[in-house]
Tab-separated table of N, CA, C and O and ligand atoms in Angstrom:
chain	number	residue	atom	x	y	z
U	1	MET	N	114.943	88.476	172.551
U	1	MET	CA	113.506	88.081	172.744
U	1	MET	C	113.144	87.993	174.122
U	1	MET	O	112.112	88.546	174.589
U	2	VAL	N	114.044	87.332	174.938
U	2	VAL	CA	113.675	87.183	176.411
U	2	VAL	C	113.788	88.514	177.094
U	2	VAL	O	112.909	88.867	177.871
U	3	ARG	N	114.774	89.282	176.794
U	3	ARG	CA	115.026	90.577	177.368
U	3	ARG	C	113.784	91.505	177.090
U	3	ARG	O	113.258	92.127	178.031
U	4	ASN	N	113.363	91.611	175.905
U	4	ASN	CA	112.201	92.496	175.560
U	4	ASN	C	110.900	91.960	176.054
U	4	ASN	O	110.130	92.687	176.651
U	5	ASN	N	110.552	90.672	175.729
U	5	ASN	CA	109.250	90.175	176.104
U	5	ASN	C	109.161	89.832	177.586
U	5	ASN	O	108.172	90.051	178.218
U	6	GLY	N	110.226	89.217	178.063
U	6	GLY	CA	110.237	88.894	179.574
U	6	GLY	C	110.254	90.161	180.307
U	6	GLY	O	109.544	90.303	181.347
U	7	GLY	N	111.062	91.185	179.902
U	7	GLY	CA	111.074	92.460	180.586
U	7	GLY	C	109.663	93.110	180.546
U	7	GLY	O	109.235	93.584	181.632
U	8	GLY	N	109.017	93.084	179.416
U	8	GLY	CA	107.755	93.648	179.277
U	8	GLY	C	106.717	92.972	180.322
U	8	GLY	O	105.895	93.704	180.884
U	9	HIS	N	106.828	91.685	180.353
U	9	HIS	CA	105.912	90.963	181.335
U	9	HIS	C	106.188	91.369	182.781
U	9	HIS	O	105.312	91.719	183.524
U	10	VAL	N	107.491	91.277	183.152
U	10	VAL	CA	107.819	91.618	184.514
U	10	VAL	C	107.497	93.141	184.883
U	10	VAL	O	106.944	93.374	185.919
U	11	ASN	N	107.792	93.926	183.952
U	11	ASN	CA	107.559	95.355	184.271
U	11	ASN	C	106.097	95.688	184.417
U	11	ASN	O	105.685	96.454	185.281
U	12	HIS	N	105.299	95.193	183.482
U	12	HIS	CA	103.904	95.551	183.550
U	12	HIS	C	103.164	94.784	184.677
U	12	HIS	O	102.246	95.274	185.275
U	13	THR	N	103.650	93.589	185.099
U	13	THR	CA	103.099	92.909	186.247
U	13	THR	C	103.210	93.762	187.488
U	13	THR	O	102.276	94.044	188.214
U	14	MET	N	104.471	94.332	187.621
U	14	MET	CA	104.714	95.276	188.740
U	14	MET	C	103.800	96.489	188.587
U	14	MET	O	103.210	96.931	189.553
U	15	PHE	N	103.742	97.062	187.375
U	15	PHE	CA	102.994	98.287	187.135
U	15	PHE	C	101.544	98.126	187.600
U	15	PHE	O	100.981	99.037	188.250
U	16	TRP	N	100.921	97.029	187.214
U	16	TRP	CA	99.466	96.900	187.629
U	16	TRP	C	99.319	96.750	189.092
U	16	TRP	O	98.302	97.149	189.722
U	17	GLU	N	100.315	96.087	189.696
U	17	GLU	CA	100.218	95.775	191.115
U	17	GLU	C	100.474	97.102	192.015
U	17	GLU	O	99.888	97.128	193.140
U	18	ILE	N	101.264	97.946	191.533
U	18	ILE	CA	101.552	99.150	192.365
U	18	ILE	C	100.599	100.333	192.144
U	18	ILE	O	100.776	101.431	192.667
U	19	MET	N	99.527	100.056	191.406
U	19	MET	CA	98.483	101.014	191.192
U	19	MET	C	97.117	100.516	191.770
U	19	MET	O	96.970	99.247	191.721
U	20	LYS	N	96.251	101.384	192.134
U	20	LYS	CA	94.901	100.952	192.471
U	20	LYS	C	93.954	102.111	192.351
U	20	LYS	O	94.338	103.243	192.428
U	21	PRO	N	92.640	101.831	192.151
U	21	PRO	CA	91.678	102.909	192.179
U	21	PRO	C	91.679	103.622	193.545
U	21	PRO	O	91.718	102.931	194.576
U	22	GLY	N	91.659	104.936	193.513
U	22	GLY	CA	91.635	105.688	194.717
U	22	GLY	C	92.952	105.640	195.448
U	22	GLY	O	93.073	105.866	196.608
U	23	GLY	N	94.093	105.300	194.663
U	23	GLY	CA	95.382	105.247	195.281
U	23	GLY	C	95.964	106.737	195.421
U	23	GLY	O	95.204	107.683	195.367
U	24	GLY	N	97.197	106.802	195.643
U	24	GLY	CA	97.880	108.096	195.686
U	24	GLY	C	98.002	108.546	197.107
U	24	GLY	O	98.063	107.738	198.062
U	25	GLY	N	97.989	109.865	197.271
U	25	GLY	CA	98.258	110.430	198.651
U	25	GLY	C	99.705	110.335	198.988
U	25	GLY	O	100.557	110.002	198.158
U	26	ILE	N	99.981	110.730	200.230
U	26	ILE	CA	101.414	110.664	200.632
U	26	ILE	C	101.764	109.230	200.992
U	26	ILE	O	100.898	108.416	201.373
U	27	PRO	N	103.061	108.857	200.802
U	27	PRO	CA	103.520	107.529	201.097
U	27	PRO	C	103.257	107.170	202.581
U	27	PRO	O	103.117	108.030	203.455
U	28	THR	N	103.149	105.901	202.811
U	28	THR	CA	102.893	105.381	204.251
U	28	THR	C	104.117	104.498	204.544
U	28	THR	O	104.921	104.045	203.727
U	29	GLY	N	104.167	104.152	205.865
U	29	GLY	CA	105.065	103.070	206.381
U	29	GLY	C	106.561	103.378	206.174
U	29	GLY	O	107.029	104.489	206.084
U	30	ALA	N	107.229	102.242	205.994
U	30	ALA	CA	108.743	102.289	205.883
U	30	ALA	C	109.201	103.107	204.734
U	30	ALA	O	110.271	103.768	204.771
U	31	ILE	N	108.467	103.064	203.633
U	31	ILE	CA	108.929	103.776	202.441
U	31	ILE	C	108.858	105.280	202.632
U	31	ILE	O	109.677	106.010	202.150
U	32	GLU	N	107.879	105.743	203.408
U	32	GLU	CA	107.789	107.161	203.689
U	32	GLU	C	109.025	107.614	204.488
U	32	GLU	O	109.587	108.649	204.125
U	33	GLU	N	109.448	106.805	205.436
U	33	GLU	CA	110.572	107.172	206.274
U	33	GLU	C	111.846	107.155	205.364
U	33	GLU	O	112.706	108.051	205.553
U	34	GLN	N	111.947	106.179	204.494
U	34	GLN	CA	113.191	106.041	203.670
U	34	GLN	C	113.211	107.249	202.632
U	34	GLN	O	114.287	107.753	202.356
U	35	ILE	N	112.100	107.584	202.105
U	35	ILE	CA	112.058	108.719	201.206
U	35	ILE	C	112.427	110.064	201.885
U	35	ILE	O	113.245	110.805	201.415
U	36	LYS	N	111.970	110.208	203.114
U	36	LYS	CA	112.376	111.361	203.970
U	36	LYS	C	113.912	111.367	204.205
U	36	LYS	O	114.595	112.375	204.060
U	37	ALA	N	114.425	110.213	204.500
U	37	ALA	CA	115.865	110.104	204.827
U	37	ALA	C	116.678	110.340	203.615
U	37	ALA	O	117.766	110.982	203.700
U	38	ASP	N	116.238	109.913	202.430
U	38	ASP	CA	117.195	109.978	201.291
U	38	ASP	C	116.846	111.197	200.374
U	38	ASP	O	117.709	111.595	199.573
U	39	PHE	N	115.669	111.712	200.432
U	39	PHE	CA	115.343	112.847	199.554
U	39	PHE	C	114.839	114.062	200.297
U	39	PHE	O	114.618	115.111	199.663
U	40	GLY	N	114.659	113.996	201.606
U	40	GLY	CA	114.250	115.176	202.367
U	40	GLY	C	112.673	115.103	202.551
U	40	GLY	O	112.260	115.063	203.700
U	41	ASP	N	111.961	115.102	201.488
U	41	ASP	CA	110.493	114.989	201.566
U	41	ASP	C	109.905	114.418	200.339
U	41	ASP	O	110.633	114.332	199.276
U	42	PHE	N	108.656	114.039	200.396
U	42	PHE	CA	107.999	113.391	199.289
U	42	PHE	C	107.927	114.268	198.013
U	42	PHE	O	108.154	113.826	196.933
U	43	GLU	N	107.651	115.671	198.237
U	43	GLU	CA	107.539	116.509	197.125
U	43	GLU	C	108.905	116.536	196.292
U	43	GLU	O	108.912	116.606	195.094
U	44	THR	N	109.985	116.638	197.049
U	44	THR	CA	111.325	116.706	196.418
U	44	THR	C	111.576	115.415	195.647
U	44	THR	O	112.107	115.408	194.583
U	45	PHE	N	111.252	114.295	196.298
U	45	PHE	CA	111.423	112.953	195.654
U	45	PHE	C	110.654	112.972	194.329
U	45	PHE	O	111.142	112.518	193.273
U	46	LYS	N	109.335	113.266	194.431
U	46	LYS	CA	108.475	113.259	193.260
U	46	LYS	C	109.024	114.090	192.071
U	46	LYS	O	109.011	113.711	190.946
U	47	LYS	N	109.460	115.296	192.464
U	47	LYS	CA	110.037	116.197	191.481
U	47	LYS	C	111.213	115.607	190.769
U	47	LYS	O	111.363	115.658	189.539
U	48	GLN	N	112.118	115.029	191.575
U	48	GLN	CA	113.260	114.351	191.074
U	48	GLN	C	112.966	113.188	190.125
U	48	GLN	O	113.486	112.982	189.049
U	49	PHE	N	112.014	112.413	190.613
U	49	PHE	CA	111.598	111.197	189.865
U	49	PHE	C	110.995	111.732	188.510
U	49	PHE	O	111.325	111.138	187.490
U	50	ASN	N	110.042	112.620	188.561
U	50	ASN	CA	109.353	113.102	187.361
U	50	ASN	C	110.380	113.679	186.353
U	50	ASN	O	110.263	113.482	185.200
U	51	GLU	N	111.276	114.490	186.871
U	51	GLU	CA	112.245	115.157	185.975
U	51	GLU	C	113.197	114.142	185.300
U	51	GLU	O	113.433	114.218	184.087
U	52	THR	N	113.597	113.229	186.123
U	52	THR	CA	114.542	112.232	185.563
U	52	THR	C	113.812	111.327	184.544
U	52	THR	O	114.368	111.091	183.461
U	53	THR	N	112.567	110.902	184.913
U	53	THR	CA	111.897	110.028	183.978
U	53	THR	C	111.410	110.704	182.734
U	53	THR	O	111.372	110.137	181.644
U	54	ALA	N	111.037	112.002	182.829
U	54	ALA	CA	110.600	112.769	181.643
U	54	ALA	C	111.714	112.824	180.597
U	54	ALA	O	111.447	112.896	179.456
U	55	LYS	N	112.969	112.739	181.084
U	55	LYS	CA	114.152	112.883	180.201
U	55	LYS	C	114.499	111.585	179.453
U	55	LYS	O	115.370	111.566	178.665
U	56	GLN	N	113.858	110.468	179.917
U	56	GLN	CA	114.169	109.175	179.265
U	56	GLN	C	113.922	109.390	177.766
U	56	GLN	O	112.827	109.669	177.364
U	57	PHE	N	114.925	109.161	176.904
U	57	PHE	CA	114.786	109.325	175.517
U	57	PHE	C	114.037	108.122	174.923
U	57	PHE	O	114.504	106.996	175.124
U	58	GLY	N	112.994	108.448	174.209
U	58	GLY	CA	112.122	107.300	173.618
U	58	GLY	C	111.474	106.561	174.672
U	58	GLY	O	111.121	107.062	175.657
U	59	SER	N	111.206	105.260	174.381
U	59	SER	CA	110.367	104.444	175.186
U	59	SER	C	111.248	103.874	176.366
U	59	SER	O	112.384	103.577	176.200
U	60	GLY	N	110.562	103.769	177.519
U	60	GLY	CA	111.304	103.217	178.679
U	60	GLY	C	110.541	103.338	179.935
U	60	GLY	O	109.358	103.488	179.977
U	61	TRP	N	111.369	103.268	181.046
U	61	TRP	CA	110.707	103.363	182.393
U	61	TRP	C	111.570	104.150	183.311
U	61	TRP	O	112.800	104.249	183.196
U	62	GLY	N	110.815	104.705	184.280
U	62	GLY	CA	111.479	105.437	185.346
U	62	GLY	C	111.369	104.556	186.572
U	62	GLY	O	110.291	103.927	186.825
U	63	TRP	N	112.443	104.535	187.476
U	63	TRP	CA	112.426	103.523	188.578
U	63	TRP	C	112.855	104.142	189.881
U	63	TRP	O	113.791	105.016	189.881
U	64	LEU	N	112.303	103.653	190.938
U	64	LEU	CA	112.856	103.852	192.278
U	64	LEU	C	113.464	102.585	192.712
U	64	LEU	O	112.838	101.511	192.775
U	65	ILE	N	114.711	102.630	192.941
U	65	ILE	CA	115.512	101.408	193.336
U	65	ILE	C	116.159	101.552	194.720
U	65	ILE	O	116.144	102.687	195.261
U	66	TYR	N	116.547	100.475	195.283
U	66	TYR	CA	117.200	100.503	196.593
U	66	TYR	C	118.573	99.809	196.374
U	66	TYR	O	118.759	98.663	195.999
U	67	LYS	N	119.617	100.641	196.598
U	67	LYS	CA	121.024	100.213	196.346
U	67	LYS	C	121.896	100.652	197.516
U	67	LYS	O	121.858	101.821	197.787
U	68	ASP	N	122.653	99.741	198.042
U	68	ASP	CA	123.689	100.067	199.040
U	68	ASP	C	123.003	100.851	200.196
U	68	ASP	O	123.546	101.862	200.642
U	69	GLY	N	121.787	100.438	200.626
U	69	GLY	CA	121.184	100.980	201.752
U	69	GLY	C	120.434	102.350	201.480
U	69	GLY	O	120.041	103.014	202.469
U	70	LYS	N	120.342	102.736	200.226
U	70	LYS	CA	119.757	104.033	199.913
U	70	LYS	C	118.797	103.899	198.703
U	70	LYS	O	119.008	103.095	197.868
U	71	LEU	N	117.834	104.807	198.702
U	71	LEU	CA	116.889	104.826	197.490
U	71	LEU	C	117.649	105.666	196.469
U	71	LEU	O	118.426	106.578	196.690
U	72	ALA	N	117.329	105.320	195.196
U	72	ALA	CA	117.925	106.030	194.077
U	72	ALA	C	116.879	106.006	192.911
U	72	ALA	O	116.064	105.132	192.830
U	73	ILE	N	116.973	106.993	192.067
U	73	ILE	CA	116.077	107.154	190.858
U	73	ILE	C	116.899	106.812	189.615
U	73	ILE	O	118.021	107.280	189.487
U	74	THR	N	116.344	105.996	188.787
U	74	THR	CA	117.047	105.705	187.565
U	74	THR	C	116.056	105.416	186.450
U	74	THR	O	114.857	105.363	186.685
U	75	THR	N	116.537	105.368	185.198
U	75	THR	CA	115.611	105.060	184.104
U	75	THR	C	116.273	103.872	183.315
U	75	THR	O	117.497	103.652	183.368
U	76	THR	N	115.498	103.192	182.499
U	76	THR	CA	115.947	102.262	181.523
U	76	THR	C	115.254	102.455	180.217
U	76	THR	O	114.106	102.871	180.227
U	77	PRO	N	115.856	102.087	179.121
U	77	PRO	CA	115.216	102.151	177.802
U	77	PRO	C	114.373	100.850	177.635
U	77	PRO	O	114.584	99.855	178.287
U	78	ASN	N	113.486	100.988	176.701
U	78	ASN	CA	112.678	99.735	176.217
U	78	ASN	C	112.000	99.070	177.336
U	78	ASN	O	111.416	99.702	178.177
U	79	GLN	N	112.136	97.740	177.448
U	79	GLN	CA	111.535	96.993	178.625
U	79	GLN	C	112.665	96.531	179.532
U	79	GLN	O	112.486	95.529	180.262
U	80	ASP	N	113.848	97.184	179.533
U	80	ASP	CA	114.861	96.792	180.482
U	80	ASP	C	114.450	97.069	181.914
U	80	ASP	O	113.571	97.911	182.162
U	81	ASN	N	114.994	96.263	182.821
U	81	ASN	CA	114.585	96.356	184.265
U	81	ASN	C	115.894	96.527	185.032
U	81	ASN	O	116.957	95.831	184.729
U	82	PRO	N	115.878	97.325	186.106
U	82	PRO	CA	117.097	97.486	186.909
U	82	PRO	C	117.669	96.258	187.512
U	82	PRO	O	118.821	96.220	187.879
U	83	ILE	N	116.816	95.164	187.626
U	83	ILE	CA	117.267	93.944	188.120
U	83	ILE	C	118.485	93.341	187.324
U	83	ILE	O	119.337	92.684	187.880
U	84	SER	N	118.537	93.752	186.067
U	84	SER	CA	119.667	93.324	185.229
U	84	SER	C	121.015	94.004	185.656
U	84	SER	O	122.076	93.456	185.313
U	85	GLN	N	120.862	95.112	186.377
U	85	GLN	CA	122.081	95.764	186.892
U	85	GLN	C	122.211	95.481	188.391
U	85	GLN	O	122.941	96.231	189.036
U	86	GLY	N	121.416	94.596	188.903
U	86	GLY	CA	121.514	94.159	190.321
U	86	GLY	C	120.676	94.950	191.295
U	86	GLY	O	120.988	94.943	192.487
U	87	SER	N	119.712	95.760	190.811
U	87	SER	CA	118.896	96.502	191.739
U	87	SER	C	117.447	96.088	191.656
U	87	SER	O	116.883	96.091	190.518
U	88	TYR	N	116.839	95.845	192.797
U	88	TYR	CA	115.398	95.463	192.801
U	88	TYR	C	114.529	96.726	192.680
U	88	TYR	O	114.713	97.597	193.473
U	89	PRO	N	113.677	96.784	191.687
U	89	PRO	CA	112.858	97.974	191.569
U	89	PRO	C	111.658	98.018	192.572
U	89	PRO	O	110.873	97.010	192.654
U	90	ILE	N	111.602	99.110	193.345
U	90	ILE	CA	110.550	99.283	194.305
U	90	ILE	C	109.256	99.729	193.636
U	90	ILE	O	108.164	99.311	193.995
U	91	LEU	N	109.476	100.585	192.588
U	91	LEU	CA	108.336	101.258	191.988
U	91	LEU	C	108.882	101.671	190.568
U	91	LEU	O	110.046	101.996	190.430
U	92	GLY	N	108.011	101.616	189.590
U	92	GLY	CA	108.380	102.017	188.274
U	92	GLY	C	107.236	102.590	187.515
U	92	GLY	O	106.076	102.176	187.755
U	93	ASN	N	107.516	103.558	186.666
U	93	ASN	CA	106.439	104.157	185.812
U	93	ASN	C	106.808	104.017	184.361
U	93	ASN	O	107.972	104.202	183.911
U	94	ASP	N	105.788	103.611	183.589
U	94	ASP	CA	105.915	103.270	182.158
U	94	ASP	C	105.859	104.562	181.355
U	94	ASP	O	104.845	105.293	181.377
U	95	VAL	N	106.938	104.863	180.599
U	95	VAL	CA	106.844	106.083	179.767
U	95	VAL	C	107.030	105.691	178.337
U	95	VAL	O	107.509	106.475	177.524
U	96	TRP	N	106.514	104.498	177.999
U	96	TRP	CA	106.213	104.269	176.533
U	96	TRP	C	105.014	105.169	176.261
U	96	TRP	O	104.188	105.333	177.053
U	97	GLU	N	104.969	105.639	175.041
U	97	GLU	CA	103.836	106.481	174.624
U	97	GLU	C	102.485	105.848	174.805
U	97	GLU	O	101.504	106.439	175.146
U	98	HIS	N	102.489	104.497	174.670
U	98	HIS	CA	101.175	103.743	174.804
U	98	HIS	C	100.613	103.987	176.187
U	98	HIS	O	99.405	103.778	176.381
U	99	ALA	N	101.455	104.356	177.191
U	99	ALA	CA	100.956	104.510	178.564
U	99	ALA	C	100.172	105.816	178.744
U	99	ALA	O	99.356	105.889	179.621
U	100	TYR	N	100.437	106.769	177.882
U	100	TYR	CA	99.807	108.115	178.126
U	100	TYR	C	99.185	108.877	176.960
U	100	TYR	O	98.532	109.808	177.141
U	101	TYR	N	99.438	108.395	175.701
U	101	TYR	CA	99.053	109.290	174.528
U	101	TYR	C	97.506	109.423	174.398
U	101	TYR	O	97.100	110.396	173.954
U	102	LEU	N	96.770	108.368	174.843
U	102	LEU	CA	95.291	108.580	174.650
U	102	LEU	C	94.754	109.721	175.412
U	102	LEU	O	93.910	110.448	174.995
U	103	LYS	N	95.266	109.915	176.668
U	103	LYS	CA	94.741	110.903	177.539
U	103	LYS	C	95.575	112.197	177.516
U	103	LYS	O	95.125	113.288	177.604
U	104	TYR	N	96.949	111.976	177.355
U	104	TYR	CA	97.835	113.124	177.543
U	104	TYR	C	98.567	113.501	176.269
U	104	TYR	O	99.367	114.462	176.311
U	105	GLN	N	98.292	112.807	175.126
U	105	GLN	CA	99.006	113.118	173.916
U	105	GLN	C	100.508	113.102	174.122
U	105	GLN	O	101.046	112.115	174.634
U	106	ASN	N	101.197	114.184	173.852
U	106	ASN	CA	102.652	114.226	173.980
U	106	ASN	C	103.134	114.825	175.363
U	106	ASN	O	104.255	115.070	175.514
U	107	LYS	N	102.158	114.943	176.235
U	107	LYS	CA	102.479	115.650	177.523
U	107	LYS	C	102.953	114.692	178.563
U	107	LYS	O	102.215	114.379	179.568
U	108	ARG	N	104.141	114.167	178.351
U	108	ARG	CA	104.651	113.200	179.318
U	108	ARG	C	104.795	113.795	180.790
U	108	ARG	O	104.438	113.041	181.685
U	109	PRO	N	105.199	114.937	180.915
U	109	PRO	CA	105.353	115.518	182.297
U	109	PRO	C	104.009	115.549	183.063
U	109	PRO	O	103.968	115.292	184.204
U	110	GLU	N	102.921	115.840	182.295
U	110	GLU	CA	101.630	115.910	182.900
U	110	GLU	C	101.181	114.493	183.396
U	110	GLU	O	100.583	114.346	184.430
U	111	TYR	N	101.414	113.560	182.514
U	111	TYR	CA	101.163	112.093	182.884
U	111	TYR	C	101.925	111.719	184.125
U	111	TYR	O	101.396	111.147	185.064
U	112	LEU	N	103.185	112.037	184.128
U	112	LEU	CA	104.030	111.700	185.252
U	112	LEU	C	103.546	112.305	186.563
U	112	LEU	O	103.465	111.651	187.644
U	113	SER	N	103.145	113.505	186.468
U	113	SER	CA	102.690	114.269	187.600
U	113	SER	C	101.368	113.627	188.167
U	113	SER	O	101.215	113.451	189.350
U	114	ASN	N	100.470	113.327	187.333
U	114	ASN	CA	99.139	112.818	187.686
U	114	ASN	C	99.223	111.333	188.087
U	114	ASN	O	98.371	110.811	188.868
U	115	TRP	N	100.200	110.612	187.580
U	115	TRP	CA	100.330	109.139	187.844
U	115	TRP	C	100.410	108.877	189.355
U	115	TRP	O	99.875	107.883	189.849
U	116	TRP	N	100.991	109.799	190.123
U	116	TRP	CA	101.141	109.568	191.548
U	116	TRP	C	99.830	109.346	192.232
U	116	TRP	O	99.749	108.854	193.351
U	117	ASN	N	98.688	109.899	191.623
U	117	ASN	CA	97.367	109.724	192.243
U	117	ASN	C	96.775	108.258	192.139
U	117	ASN	O	95.716	108.015	192.569
U	118	THR	N	97.604	107.385	191.502
U	118	THR	CA	97.171	105.951	191.396
U	118	THR	C	97.963	105.054	192.293
U	118	THR	O	97.653	103.856	192.339
U	119	VAL	N	99.037	105.558	192.927
U	119	VAL	CA	100.010	104.643	193.575
U	119	VAL	C	99.348	103.925	194.742
U	119	VAL	O	98.750	104.487	195.600
U	120	ASN	N	99.631	102.638	194.804
U	120	ASN	CA	99.194	101.764	195.924
U	120	ASN	C	100.485	101.652	196.866
U	120	ASN	O	101.364	100.854	196.674
U	121	TRP	N	100.466	102.516	197.880
U	121	TRP	CA	101.560	102.528	198.782
U	121	TRP	C	101.816	101.283	199.654
U	121	TRP	O	102.841	101.001	199.994
U	122	GLU	N	100.651	100.596	199.889
U	122	GLU	CA	100.847	99.308	200.654
U	122	GLU	C	101.688	98.293	199.796
U	122	GLU	O	102.589	97.698	200.337
U	123	LYS	N	101.356	98.272	198.528
U	123	LYS	CA	102.111	97.355	197.654
U	123	LYS	C	103.598	97.817	197.519
U	123	LYS	O	104.494	97.026	197.455
U	124	VAL	N	103.702	99.106	197.395
U	124	VAL	CA	105.107	99.702	197.247
U	124	VAL	C	105.946	99.355	198.553
U	124	VAL	O	107.096	98.958	198.459
U	125	ASN	N	105.276	99.421	199.705
U	125	ASN	CA	105.945	98.970	200.917
U	125	ASN	C	106.314	97.473	200.926
U	125	ASN	O	107.399	97.140	201.368
U	126	GLU	N	105.451	96.688	200.388
U	126	GLU	CA	105.802	95.204	200.251
U	126	GLU	C	107.087	95.080	199.385
U	126	GLU	O	107.994	94.291	199.716
U	127	ARG	N	107.113	95.796	198.276
U	127	ARG	CA	108.245	95.695	197.344
U	127	ARG	C	109.513	96.242	198.019
U	127	ARG	O	110.644	95.765	197.717
U	128	PHE	N	109.353	97.307	198.839
U	128	PHE	CA	110.546	97.833	199.577
U	128	PHE	C	111.093	96.809	200.530
U	128	PHE	O	112.309	96.678	200.568
U	129	GLU	N	110.211	96.028	201.124
U	129	GLU	CA	110.734	94.947	202.026
U	129	GLU	C	111.486	93.955	201.253
U	129	GLU	O	112.559	93.513	201.595
U	130	THR	N	110.987	93.590	200.086
U	130	THR	CA	111.735	92.627	199.212
U	130	THR	C	113.069	93.218	198.841
U	130	THR	O	114.057	92.555	198.743
U	131	ALA	N	113.043	94.522	198.408
U	131	ALA	CA	114.240	95.142	197.913
U	131	ALA	C	115.325	95.062	198.999
U	131	ALA	O	116.513	94.916	198.667
U	132	LYS	N	114.888	95.299	200.281
U	132	LYS	CA	115.925	95.289	201.377
U	132	LYS	C	116.605	93.954	201.555
U	132	LYS	O	117.708	93.918	201.981
U	133	SER	N	115.855	92.900	201.208
U	133	SER	CA	116.507	91.581	201.395
U	133	SER	C	116.997	90.973	200.121
U	133	SER	O	117.417	89.802	200.082
U	134	TYR	N	116.931	91.818	199.044
U	134	TYR	CA	117.395	91.250	197.793
U	134	TYR	C	118.869	91.095	197.694
U	134	TYR	O	119.670	91.987	198.126
U	135	LYS	N	119.280	89.895	197.236
U	135	LYS	CA	120.676	89.501	197.082
U	135	LYS	C	121.279	88.890	198.355
U	135	LYS	O	120.947	89.259	199.427
Q	1	FE2	FE1	103.520	99.681	178.858
């Protein structure tokens, strides 16, 4: 009960905070530099994130985490959160069908691709700072 409902609360609180009207564009600040360092460039990172998250079987989330001084992409089923495996999530995208079926029906990859147009990079940078000092 705590894992599912508590996870749902934590995950969606993050989700609403890392999006904003008129968001998107290229990353800014420290996260931009870290994405370049760990993935080469933003387009490569986005492609890897979208491909990995699209493959999440059933309902779940795609995540950008910071672990051992590097960014990494991972997914979790249901409302699980990487924090349970010791990683603070910098950014996450909801791939439960409820997140996209009204607009995208079964086209999860299209949703994933367009979702980047909502990202609040200022907030993501705040979360990156927290991730760096986590633990
Ligand atoms: Fe959701």
